[in-house]
XYZ file of C-alpha atoms in Angstrom:
589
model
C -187.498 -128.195 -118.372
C -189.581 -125.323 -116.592
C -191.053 -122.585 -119.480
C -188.760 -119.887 -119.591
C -189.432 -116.929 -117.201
C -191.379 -113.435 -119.632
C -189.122 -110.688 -119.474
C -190.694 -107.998 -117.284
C -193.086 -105.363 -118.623
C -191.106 -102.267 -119.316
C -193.846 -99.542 -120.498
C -191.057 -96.683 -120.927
C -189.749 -98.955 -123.764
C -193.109 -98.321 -125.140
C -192.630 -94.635 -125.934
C -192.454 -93.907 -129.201
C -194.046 -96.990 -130.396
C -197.169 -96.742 -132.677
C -199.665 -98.883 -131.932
C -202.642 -100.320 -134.457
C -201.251 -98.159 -136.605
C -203.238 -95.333 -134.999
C -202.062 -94.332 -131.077
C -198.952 -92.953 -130.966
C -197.477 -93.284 -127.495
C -196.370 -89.833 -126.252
C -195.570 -90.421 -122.232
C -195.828 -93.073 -119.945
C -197.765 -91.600 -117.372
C -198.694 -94.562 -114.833
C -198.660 -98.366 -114.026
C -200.864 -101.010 -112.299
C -201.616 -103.968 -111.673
C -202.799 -105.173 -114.869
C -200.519 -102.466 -116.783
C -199.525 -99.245 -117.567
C -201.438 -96.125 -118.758
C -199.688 -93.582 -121.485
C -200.857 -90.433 -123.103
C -200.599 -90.812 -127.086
C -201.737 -88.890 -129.772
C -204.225 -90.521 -132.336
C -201.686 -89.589 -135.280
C -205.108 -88.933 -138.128
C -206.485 -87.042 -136.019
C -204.334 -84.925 -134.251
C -205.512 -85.432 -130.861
C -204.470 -86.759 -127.540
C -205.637 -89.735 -125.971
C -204.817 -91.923 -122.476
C -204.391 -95.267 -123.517
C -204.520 -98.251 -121.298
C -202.296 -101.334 -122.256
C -202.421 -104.052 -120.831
C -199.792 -106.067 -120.061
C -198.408 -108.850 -122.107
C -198.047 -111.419 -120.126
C -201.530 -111.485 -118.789
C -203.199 -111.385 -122.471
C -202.954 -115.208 -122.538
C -205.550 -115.219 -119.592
C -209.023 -115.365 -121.067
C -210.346 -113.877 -117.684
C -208.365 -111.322 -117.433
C -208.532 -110.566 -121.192
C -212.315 -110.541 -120.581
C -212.264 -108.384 -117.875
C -210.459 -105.847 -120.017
C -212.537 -105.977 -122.323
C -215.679 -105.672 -120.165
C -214.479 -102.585 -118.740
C -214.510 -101.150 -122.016
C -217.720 -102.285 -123.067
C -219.654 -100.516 -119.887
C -217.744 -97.460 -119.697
C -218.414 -96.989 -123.541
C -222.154 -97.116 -122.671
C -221.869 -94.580 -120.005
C -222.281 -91.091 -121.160
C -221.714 -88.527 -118.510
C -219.075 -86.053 -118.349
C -218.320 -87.059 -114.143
C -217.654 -90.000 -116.098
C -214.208 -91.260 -117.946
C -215.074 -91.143 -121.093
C -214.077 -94.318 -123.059
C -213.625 -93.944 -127.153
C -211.986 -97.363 -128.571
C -210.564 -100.632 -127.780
C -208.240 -103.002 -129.587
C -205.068 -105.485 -129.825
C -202.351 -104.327 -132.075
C -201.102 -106.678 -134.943
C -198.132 -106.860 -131.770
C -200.638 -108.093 -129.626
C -201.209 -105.492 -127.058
C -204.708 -104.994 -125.935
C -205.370 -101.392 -125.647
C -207.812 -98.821 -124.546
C -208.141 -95.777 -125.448
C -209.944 -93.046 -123.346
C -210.478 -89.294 -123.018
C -207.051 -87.694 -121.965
C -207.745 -85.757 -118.636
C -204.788 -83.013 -116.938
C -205.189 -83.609 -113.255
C -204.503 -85.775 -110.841
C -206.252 -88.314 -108.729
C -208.169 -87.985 -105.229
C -206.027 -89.968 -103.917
C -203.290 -87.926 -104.697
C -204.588 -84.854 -104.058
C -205.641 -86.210 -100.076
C -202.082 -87.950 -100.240
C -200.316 -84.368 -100.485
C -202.734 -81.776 -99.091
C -204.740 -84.045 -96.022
C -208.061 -83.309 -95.332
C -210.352 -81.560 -96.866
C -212.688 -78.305 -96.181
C -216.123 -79.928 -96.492
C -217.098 -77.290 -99.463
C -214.694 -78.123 -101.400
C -214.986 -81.917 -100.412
C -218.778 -81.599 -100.727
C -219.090 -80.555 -104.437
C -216.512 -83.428 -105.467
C -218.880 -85.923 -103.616
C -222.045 -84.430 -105.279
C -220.509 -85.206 -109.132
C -219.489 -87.962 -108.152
C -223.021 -89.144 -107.134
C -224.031 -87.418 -110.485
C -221.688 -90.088 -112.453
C -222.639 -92.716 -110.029
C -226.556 -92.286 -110.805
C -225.888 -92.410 -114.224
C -224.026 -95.752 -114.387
C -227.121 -96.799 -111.588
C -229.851 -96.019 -113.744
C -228.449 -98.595 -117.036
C -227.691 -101.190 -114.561
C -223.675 -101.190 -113.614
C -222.613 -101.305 -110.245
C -218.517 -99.988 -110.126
C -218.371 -102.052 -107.138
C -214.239 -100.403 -107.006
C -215.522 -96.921 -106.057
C -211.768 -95.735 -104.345
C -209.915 -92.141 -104.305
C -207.447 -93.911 -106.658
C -210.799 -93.983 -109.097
C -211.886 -90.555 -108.716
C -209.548 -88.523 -110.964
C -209.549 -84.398 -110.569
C -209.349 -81.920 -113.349
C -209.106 -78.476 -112.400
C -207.742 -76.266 -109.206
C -209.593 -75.770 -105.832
C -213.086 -76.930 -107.068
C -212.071 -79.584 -110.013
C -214.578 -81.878 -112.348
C -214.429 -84.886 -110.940
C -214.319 -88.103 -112.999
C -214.922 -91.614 -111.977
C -212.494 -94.147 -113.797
C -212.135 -98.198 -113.875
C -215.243 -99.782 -114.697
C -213.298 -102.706 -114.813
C -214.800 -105.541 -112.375
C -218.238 -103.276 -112.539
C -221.322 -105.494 -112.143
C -224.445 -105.502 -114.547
C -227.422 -105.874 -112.554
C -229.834 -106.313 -115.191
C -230.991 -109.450 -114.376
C -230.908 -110.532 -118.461
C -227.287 -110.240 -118.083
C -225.060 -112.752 -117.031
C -222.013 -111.842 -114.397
C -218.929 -113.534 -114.242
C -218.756 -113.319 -110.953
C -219.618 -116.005 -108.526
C -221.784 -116.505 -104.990
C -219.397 -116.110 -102.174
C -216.431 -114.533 -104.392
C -215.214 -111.054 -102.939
C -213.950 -108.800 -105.305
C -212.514 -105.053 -105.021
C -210.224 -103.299 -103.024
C -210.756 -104.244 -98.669
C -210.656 -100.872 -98.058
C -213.212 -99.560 -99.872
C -215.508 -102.909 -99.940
C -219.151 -102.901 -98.736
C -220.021 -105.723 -96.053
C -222.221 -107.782 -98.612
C -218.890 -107.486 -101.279
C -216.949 -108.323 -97.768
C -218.885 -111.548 -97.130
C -219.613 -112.709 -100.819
C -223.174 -111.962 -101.259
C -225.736 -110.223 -103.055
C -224.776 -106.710 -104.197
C -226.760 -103.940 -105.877
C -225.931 -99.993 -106.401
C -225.858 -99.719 -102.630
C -222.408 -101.317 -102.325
C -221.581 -98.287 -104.117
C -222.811 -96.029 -101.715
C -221.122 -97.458 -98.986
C -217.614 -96.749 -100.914
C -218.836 -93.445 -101.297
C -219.444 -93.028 -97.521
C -215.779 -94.066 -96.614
C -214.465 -91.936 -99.343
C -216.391 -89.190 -97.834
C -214.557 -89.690 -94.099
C -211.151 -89.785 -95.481
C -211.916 -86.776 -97.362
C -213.049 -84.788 -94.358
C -210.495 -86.303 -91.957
C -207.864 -87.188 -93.826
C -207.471 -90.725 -93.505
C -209.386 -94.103 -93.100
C -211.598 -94.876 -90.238
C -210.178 -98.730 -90.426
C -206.865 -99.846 -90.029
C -205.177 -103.597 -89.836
C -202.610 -105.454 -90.180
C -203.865 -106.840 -93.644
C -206.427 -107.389 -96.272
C -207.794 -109.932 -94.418
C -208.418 -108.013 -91.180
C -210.038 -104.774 -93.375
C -212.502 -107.292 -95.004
C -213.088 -108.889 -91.656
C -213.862 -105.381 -90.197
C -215.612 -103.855 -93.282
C -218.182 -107.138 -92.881
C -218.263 -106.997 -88.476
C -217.366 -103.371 -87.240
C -219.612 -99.606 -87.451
C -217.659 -97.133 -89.086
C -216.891 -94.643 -86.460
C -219.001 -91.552 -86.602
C -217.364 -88.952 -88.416
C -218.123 -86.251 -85.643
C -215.767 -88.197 -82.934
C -212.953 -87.893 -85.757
C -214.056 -83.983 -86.638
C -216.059 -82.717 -83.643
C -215.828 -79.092 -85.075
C -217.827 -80.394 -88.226
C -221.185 -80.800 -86.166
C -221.622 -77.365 -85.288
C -221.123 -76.026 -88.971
C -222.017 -78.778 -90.939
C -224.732 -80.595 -89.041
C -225.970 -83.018 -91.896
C -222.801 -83.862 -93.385
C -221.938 -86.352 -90.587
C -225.960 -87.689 -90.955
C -225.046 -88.290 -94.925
C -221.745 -89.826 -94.335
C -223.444 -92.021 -91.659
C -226.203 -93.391 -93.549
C -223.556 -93.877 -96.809
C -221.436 -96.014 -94.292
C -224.508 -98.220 -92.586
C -223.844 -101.852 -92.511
C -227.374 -102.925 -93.431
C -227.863 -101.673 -97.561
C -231.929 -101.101 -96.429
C -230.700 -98.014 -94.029
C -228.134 -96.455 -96.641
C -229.695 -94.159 -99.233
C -231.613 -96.091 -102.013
C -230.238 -93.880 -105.126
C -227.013 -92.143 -105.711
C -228.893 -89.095 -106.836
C -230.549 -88.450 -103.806
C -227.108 -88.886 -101.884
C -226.026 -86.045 -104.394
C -229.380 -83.835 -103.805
C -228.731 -84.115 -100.496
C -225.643 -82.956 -100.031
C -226.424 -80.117 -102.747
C -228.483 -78.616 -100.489
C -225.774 -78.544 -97.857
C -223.676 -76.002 -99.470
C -224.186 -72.266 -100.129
C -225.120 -70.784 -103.909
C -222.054 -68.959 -105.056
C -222.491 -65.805 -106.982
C -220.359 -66.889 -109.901
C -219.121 -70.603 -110.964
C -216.252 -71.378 -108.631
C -212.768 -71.458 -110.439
C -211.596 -73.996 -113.129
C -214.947 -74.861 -113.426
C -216.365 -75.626 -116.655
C -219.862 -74.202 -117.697
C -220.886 -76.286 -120.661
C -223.949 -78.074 -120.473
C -224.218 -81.015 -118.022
C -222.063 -79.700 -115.508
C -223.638 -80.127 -112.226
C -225.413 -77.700 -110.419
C -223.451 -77.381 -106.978
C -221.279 -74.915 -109.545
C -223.711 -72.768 -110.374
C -225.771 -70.039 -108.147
C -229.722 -71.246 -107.417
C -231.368 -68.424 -107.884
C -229.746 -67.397 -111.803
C -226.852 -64.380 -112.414
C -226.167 -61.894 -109.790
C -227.479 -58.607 -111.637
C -224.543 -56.040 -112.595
C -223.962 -53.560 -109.175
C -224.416 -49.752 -109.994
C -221.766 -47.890 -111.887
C -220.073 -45.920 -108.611
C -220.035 -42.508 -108.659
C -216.423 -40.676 -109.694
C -215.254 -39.003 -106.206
C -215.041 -35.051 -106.446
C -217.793 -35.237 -109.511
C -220.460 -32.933 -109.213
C -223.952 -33.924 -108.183
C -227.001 -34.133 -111.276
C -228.246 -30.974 -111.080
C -232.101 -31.141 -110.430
C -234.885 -30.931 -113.485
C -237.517 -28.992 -113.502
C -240.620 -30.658 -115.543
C -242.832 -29.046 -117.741
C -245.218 -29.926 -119.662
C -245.403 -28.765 -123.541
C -244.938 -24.946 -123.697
C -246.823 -24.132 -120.672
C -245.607 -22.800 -117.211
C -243.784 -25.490 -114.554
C -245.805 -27.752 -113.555
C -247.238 -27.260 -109.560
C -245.123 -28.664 -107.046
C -247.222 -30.496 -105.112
C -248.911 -32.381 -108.470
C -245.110 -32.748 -109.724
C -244.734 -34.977 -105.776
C -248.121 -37.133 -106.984
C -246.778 -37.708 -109.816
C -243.686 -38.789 -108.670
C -245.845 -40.926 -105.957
C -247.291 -42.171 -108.770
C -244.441 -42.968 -111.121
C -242.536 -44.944 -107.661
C -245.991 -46.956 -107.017
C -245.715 -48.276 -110.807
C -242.005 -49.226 -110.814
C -242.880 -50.756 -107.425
C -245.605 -52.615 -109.286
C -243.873 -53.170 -112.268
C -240.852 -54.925 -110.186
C -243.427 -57.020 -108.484
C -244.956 -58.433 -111.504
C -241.241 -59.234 -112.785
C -240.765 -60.735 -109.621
C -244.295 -62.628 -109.779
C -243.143 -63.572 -113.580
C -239.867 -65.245 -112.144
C -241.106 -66.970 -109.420
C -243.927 -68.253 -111.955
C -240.789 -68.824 -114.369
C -238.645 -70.826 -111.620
C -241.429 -73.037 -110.308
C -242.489 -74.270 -113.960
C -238.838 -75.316 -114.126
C -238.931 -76.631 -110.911
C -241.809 -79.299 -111.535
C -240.681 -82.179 -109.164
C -240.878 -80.261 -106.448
C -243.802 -79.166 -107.653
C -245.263 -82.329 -107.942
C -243.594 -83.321 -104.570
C -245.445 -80.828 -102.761
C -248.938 -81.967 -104.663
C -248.429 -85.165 -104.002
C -247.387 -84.456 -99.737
C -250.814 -82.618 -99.796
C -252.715 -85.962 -101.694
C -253.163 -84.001 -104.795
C -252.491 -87.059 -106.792
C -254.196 -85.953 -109.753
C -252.708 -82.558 -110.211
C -249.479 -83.853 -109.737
C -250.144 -86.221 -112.385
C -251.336 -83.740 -114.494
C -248.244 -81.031 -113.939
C -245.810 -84.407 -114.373
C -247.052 -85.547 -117.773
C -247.054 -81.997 -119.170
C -243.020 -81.248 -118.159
C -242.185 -85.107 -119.225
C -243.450 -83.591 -122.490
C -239.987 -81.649 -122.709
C -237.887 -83.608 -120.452
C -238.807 -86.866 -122.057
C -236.465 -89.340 -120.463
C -236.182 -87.560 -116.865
C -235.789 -90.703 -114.675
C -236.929 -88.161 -111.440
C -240.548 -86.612 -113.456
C -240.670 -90.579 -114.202
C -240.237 -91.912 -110.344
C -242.951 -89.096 -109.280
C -245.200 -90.124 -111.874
C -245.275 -93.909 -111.144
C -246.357 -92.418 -107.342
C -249.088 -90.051 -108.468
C -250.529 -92.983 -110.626
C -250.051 -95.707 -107.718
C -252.589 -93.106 -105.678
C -255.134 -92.606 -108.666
C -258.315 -95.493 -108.856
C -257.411 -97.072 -112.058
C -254.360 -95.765 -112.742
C -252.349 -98.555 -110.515
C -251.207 -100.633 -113.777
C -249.622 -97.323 -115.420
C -248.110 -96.870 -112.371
C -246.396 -100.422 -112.159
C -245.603 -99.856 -116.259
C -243.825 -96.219 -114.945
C -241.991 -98.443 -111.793
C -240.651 -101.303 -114.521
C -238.780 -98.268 -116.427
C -236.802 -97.287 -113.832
C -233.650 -98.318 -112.608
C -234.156 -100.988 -109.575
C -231.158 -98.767 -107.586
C -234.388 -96.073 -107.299
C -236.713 -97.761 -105.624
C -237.500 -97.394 -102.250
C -239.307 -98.126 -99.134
C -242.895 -96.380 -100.713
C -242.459 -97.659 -104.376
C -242.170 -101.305 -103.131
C -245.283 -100.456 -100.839
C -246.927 -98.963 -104.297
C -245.790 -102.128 -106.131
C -247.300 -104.406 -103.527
C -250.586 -103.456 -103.547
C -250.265 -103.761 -107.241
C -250.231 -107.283 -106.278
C -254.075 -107.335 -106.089
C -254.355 -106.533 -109.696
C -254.837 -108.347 -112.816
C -252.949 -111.218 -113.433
C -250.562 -109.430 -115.835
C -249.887 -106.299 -113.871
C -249.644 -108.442 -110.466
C -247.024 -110.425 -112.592
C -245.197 -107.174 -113.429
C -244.883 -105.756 -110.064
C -243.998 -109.165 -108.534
C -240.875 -108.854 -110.713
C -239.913 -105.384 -109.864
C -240.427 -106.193 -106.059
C -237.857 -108.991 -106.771
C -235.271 -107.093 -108.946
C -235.664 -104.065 -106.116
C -234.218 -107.166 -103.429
C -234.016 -105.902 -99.554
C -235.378 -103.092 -100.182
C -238.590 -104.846 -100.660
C -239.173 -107.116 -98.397
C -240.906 -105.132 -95.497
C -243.613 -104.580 -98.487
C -243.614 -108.271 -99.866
C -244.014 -109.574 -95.941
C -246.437 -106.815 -94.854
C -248.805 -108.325 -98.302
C -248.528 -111.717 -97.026
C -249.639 -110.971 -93.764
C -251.829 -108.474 -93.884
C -255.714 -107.189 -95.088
C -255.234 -107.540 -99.202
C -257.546 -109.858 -100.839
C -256.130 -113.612 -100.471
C -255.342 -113.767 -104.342
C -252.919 -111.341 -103.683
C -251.480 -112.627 -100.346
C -250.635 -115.836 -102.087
C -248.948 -114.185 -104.802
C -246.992 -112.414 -102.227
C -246.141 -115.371 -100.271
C -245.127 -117.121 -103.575
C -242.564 -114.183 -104.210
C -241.833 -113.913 -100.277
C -240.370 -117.824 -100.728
C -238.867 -116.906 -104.422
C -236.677 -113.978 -102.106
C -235.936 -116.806 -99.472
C -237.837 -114.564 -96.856
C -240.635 -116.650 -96.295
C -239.297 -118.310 -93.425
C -239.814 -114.301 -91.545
C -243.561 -115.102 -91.415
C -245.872 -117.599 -89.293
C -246.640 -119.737 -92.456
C -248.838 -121.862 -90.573
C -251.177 -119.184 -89.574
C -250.983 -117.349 -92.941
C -251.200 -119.943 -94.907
C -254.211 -121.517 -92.999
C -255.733 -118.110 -92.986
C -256.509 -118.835 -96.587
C -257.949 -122.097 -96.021
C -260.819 -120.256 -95.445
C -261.180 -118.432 -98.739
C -263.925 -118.221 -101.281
C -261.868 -118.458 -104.222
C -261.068 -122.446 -104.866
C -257.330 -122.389 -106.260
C -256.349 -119.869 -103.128
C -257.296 -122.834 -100.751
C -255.676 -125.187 -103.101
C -252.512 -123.545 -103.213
C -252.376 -123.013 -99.333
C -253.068 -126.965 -98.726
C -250.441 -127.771 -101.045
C -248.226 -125.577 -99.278
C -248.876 -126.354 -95.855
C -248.124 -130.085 -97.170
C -244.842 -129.300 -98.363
C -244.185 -127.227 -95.134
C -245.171 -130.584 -92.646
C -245.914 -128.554 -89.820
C -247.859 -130.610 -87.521
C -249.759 -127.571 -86.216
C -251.361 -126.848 -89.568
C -253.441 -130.294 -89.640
C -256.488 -129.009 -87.535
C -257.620 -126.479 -89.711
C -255.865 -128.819 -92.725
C -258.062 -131.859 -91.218
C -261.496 -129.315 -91.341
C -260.637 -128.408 -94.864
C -260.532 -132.176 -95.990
C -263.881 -133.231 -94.263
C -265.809 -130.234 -95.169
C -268.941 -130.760 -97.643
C -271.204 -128.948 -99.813
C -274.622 -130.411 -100.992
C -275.390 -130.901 -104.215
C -278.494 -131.511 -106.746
C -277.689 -134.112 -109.150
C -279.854 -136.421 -111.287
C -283.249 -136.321 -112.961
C -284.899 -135.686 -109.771
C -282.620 -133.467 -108.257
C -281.442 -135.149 -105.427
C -279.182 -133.718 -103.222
C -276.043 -135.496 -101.850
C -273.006 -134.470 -99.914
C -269.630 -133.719 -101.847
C -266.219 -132.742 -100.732
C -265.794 -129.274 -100.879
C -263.191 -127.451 -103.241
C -259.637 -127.496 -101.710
C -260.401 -131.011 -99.466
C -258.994 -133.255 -102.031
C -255.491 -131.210 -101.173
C -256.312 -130.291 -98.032
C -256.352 -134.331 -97.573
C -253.221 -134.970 -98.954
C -251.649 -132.354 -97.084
C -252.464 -134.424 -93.536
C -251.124 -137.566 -95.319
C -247.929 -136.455 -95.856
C -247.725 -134.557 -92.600
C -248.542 -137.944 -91.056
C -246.396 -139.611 -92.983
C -243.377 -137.448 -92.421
C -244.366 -137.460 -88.645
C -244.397 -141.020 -88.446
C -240.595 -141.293 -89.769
């Protein structure tokens, strides 16, 4: 007898219904896939709440169940206000699982693009930019959304909303302590919004993000999605295969009076992760700097702490205007100075003075200016130290950096600089790799993994250190990792590089023979070893001549009461030996 069929998930029937005693469910306001959102009112404390309950017959899935509650544990950890802000989770003595989150008036992106088209690209840009603000924050402690979509970008406010970025719920910790549900080869999130790694199943990192945001971008400023197909098959097929048409043959007008926009959205939508942009927050700088500074905060915008700063003007308050004059009023009649009880004072001294008195408010407002400028660049200090650091000033830079990371302890950007200033300073190369392990992989790029590679030549336990951030950073490093195995750093170094060159399955990029035969040659003894041994595993026939030198070389040595000297194998031609054995060998089969 088949199990009888579960009677269909009716969330209006909800309505009314208390749940864990506590959530009192007001409205339904929406359903999903995986079940229905309401707004309730936490009945002790007076105060509404969207819950998300998930539907009952799914709660015997232990996946499913799992991803629920995942999706609650990272968003709890993620404390941003472009971020949904998540407050419990639970299962009723019923048996509903639950979540409870902040309760946000609005509506989503997609809705909003759904019923108004395209967007102008300042109001599309400052959505973008908080979004890359909430984006950088989830980044930085490790959690990749990986289901970045208008339908997860929700709007509060009018023209120029808050934007908040919802469902964490198949997000990906990339802390490499962490396990991850999710298996090699496995494509999860929505096709249309998938990055071409997600598309084909393999490794992805806060870049996949970044893509989403580049397609979310387009259909912002054009007003729908630069792929179509039939199906979800043929969008993952194209998301994995085909460019994403520039946005300037879809908005040709948008060159002219945006010119970088198109740039941004291009680089966001690149197929390779190594050309995209390496951080979220420099997405978000970037496109910052696009827009003009308004006078005032634009409308329905909040101005409590955090918000971000495309809201507010650059350059501080506009300064009250002059109180107008009334028309028909009369004009201040002239005075006439004098000076204690004597006569007016002299005309023409009355003008110097005058001269005077203009030359010191002239001064005076240049010193206030002076004070302000000296005012805006102390709170400016990473461009600051930017500038130092263009102009290899490493050790002012550093200097300037440690002194504001005194008051912005925890800034991940005075951090970033800091790891480059001490990557430039003699000695200061294992601070810098200690500076580079802090930070979130996501915000490393091309010039940190060149920092972190020559950090290769240091001390075993630094070398160690920066080995592992090279391999947490992933493509992004490998230009660095293969330009250290090939190139002029001592051979101690090169061999560490090759070792973590194979560990990233690049290896294969270089001439192995030649690099690895290169350091045949070396003075140090377990360098030579190591390369014999490899060049044995490889069984490339056109390493045994220099493998064959290696095994016959000798070295004379004293030995015995009357010192005689003998011939002995050198060190590395014990290996070196076994290394043309096994080439043989293999060649022979």
């Amino acid at each position: 007898m088949p199990p009888p069929t579960p009677a269909p998930f009716r969330p209006e029937a909800l309505v009314g219904a208390t749940l864990d005693g506590r959530y009192r469910l007001v409205a339904h306001i929406a359903s999903g896939g995986m079940g229905a959102i309401f707004r309730a009112e936490h009945v002790h404390l007076r105060k509404d709440v969207a819950l998300k309950v998930l539907r009952p017959d799914l709660t015997a899935s232990p996946d499913l169940v799992e991803r629920f509650r995942r999706e609650a544990e990272i968003a709890a950890t993620l404390e941003h206000e472009n971020i949904v802000r998540v407050t419990d989770f639970g299962r009723s003595p019923e048996g509903w699982l639950f979540l409870a989150m902040e309760f946000l008036e609005g509506e989503s992106l997609f809705e909003r693009l759904r019923r108004d088209g395209p967007m102008r690209p300042e109001v599309a840009i400052p959505i973008l930019v908080q979004v890359c603000r909430g984006l950088d924050a989830a980044h930085g402690r490790g959690v990749v959304h990986r289901d970045l979509k208008p339908e997860n970008v929700f709007l509060v406010g009018g023209e120029y909303p808050v934007a908040k970025i919802l469902d964490f719920g198949i997000a990906k910790l990339t802390d490499p302590g962490t396990a991850s549900e999710t298996q090699a080869g496995m494509v999860v999130g929505t096709p249309e919004y998938l990055s071409p790694e997600q598309a084909m199943g393999t490794v992805v990192d806060a870049r996949a993000d970044i893509y989403a945001l580049g397609l979310i971008a387009w259909r912002m400023l054009v007003g729908r999605h630069p792929f179509h197909a039939p199906d979800a098959r043929g969008l993952v097929l194209m998301q994995a295969t085909r460019p994403v048409p520039p946005l300037g043959e879809a908005r040709p007008e948008l060159l002219g009076a945006w010119p970088g926009l198109a740039a941004a959205v291009a680089r966001c939508c690149a197929k390779d992760p190594l050309e995209r942009y390496p951080a979220a927050g420099l997405l978000g700088d970037e496109l910052q700097a696009m827009l003009p500074a308004p006078a005032t905060p634009w409308p329905g915008t909040p101005t409590r702490t955090g918000t971000p700063a495309a809201f507010f003007p650059r350059t501080g308050s506009t300064p009250p205007a002059a109180t107008p004059a009334v028309p028909g009023s009369p004009e201040p009649p002239e005075v006439t100075l004098s000076l204690g009880d004597g006569p007016p004072a002299d005309p023409a001294r009355l003008r110097r003075r005058r001269r005077l008195a203009s030359a010191g408010v002239v001064l005076a407002l240049l010193m206030g200016l002076a004070i302000a400028v000296g005012a805006w660049l102390r709170a400016r200090p990473t461009e600051r130290a930017a500038a130092l650091l263009a102009q290899g000033r490493a050790a002012e830079a550093r200097a300037l950096l440690e002194r504001a990371l005194v008051k912005h302890r925890g800034n991940v950007r005075l951090q970033h600089l800091l790891a480059r200033a001490n990557a430039r300073l003699p000695g200061r190369v294992p601070a810098a790799v200690e500076v580079y392990a802090a930070l979130p992989p996501a915000l490393l790029d091309a010039e940190d993994c060149a920092d972190l590679a020559r950090a290769l030549s240091q001390e075993k336990r630094v070398a160690d250190r920066a080995g592992q951030m090279l391999a947490r950073a992933g493509p992004t490093a490998v230009p660095a990792v293969l330009g250290a195995a090939s190139g002029g750093a001592p051979a101690p170094a090169r061999l560490r590089a090759l070792d973590l060159a194979r560990a990233m399955g690049v290896e294969a990029r270089l001439d192995r023979v030649q690099v690895y035969g290169a350091l045949l040659g070396d003075t140090d003894c377990e360098v030579r070893r190591a390369a014999a041994r490899r060049l044995g595993e490889l069984g490339n026939p056109a390493a045994l001549p220099r493998l064959v030198e290696l095994s016959r070389a000798r070295r004379e040595e004293r030995s015995g009461i009357f010192g005689l000297a003998q011939k002995v194998p050198v060190c590395g031609a014990q290996e070196a030996a076994a290394a043309v054995e096994r080439i043989d060998r293999v060649a022979r089969q």
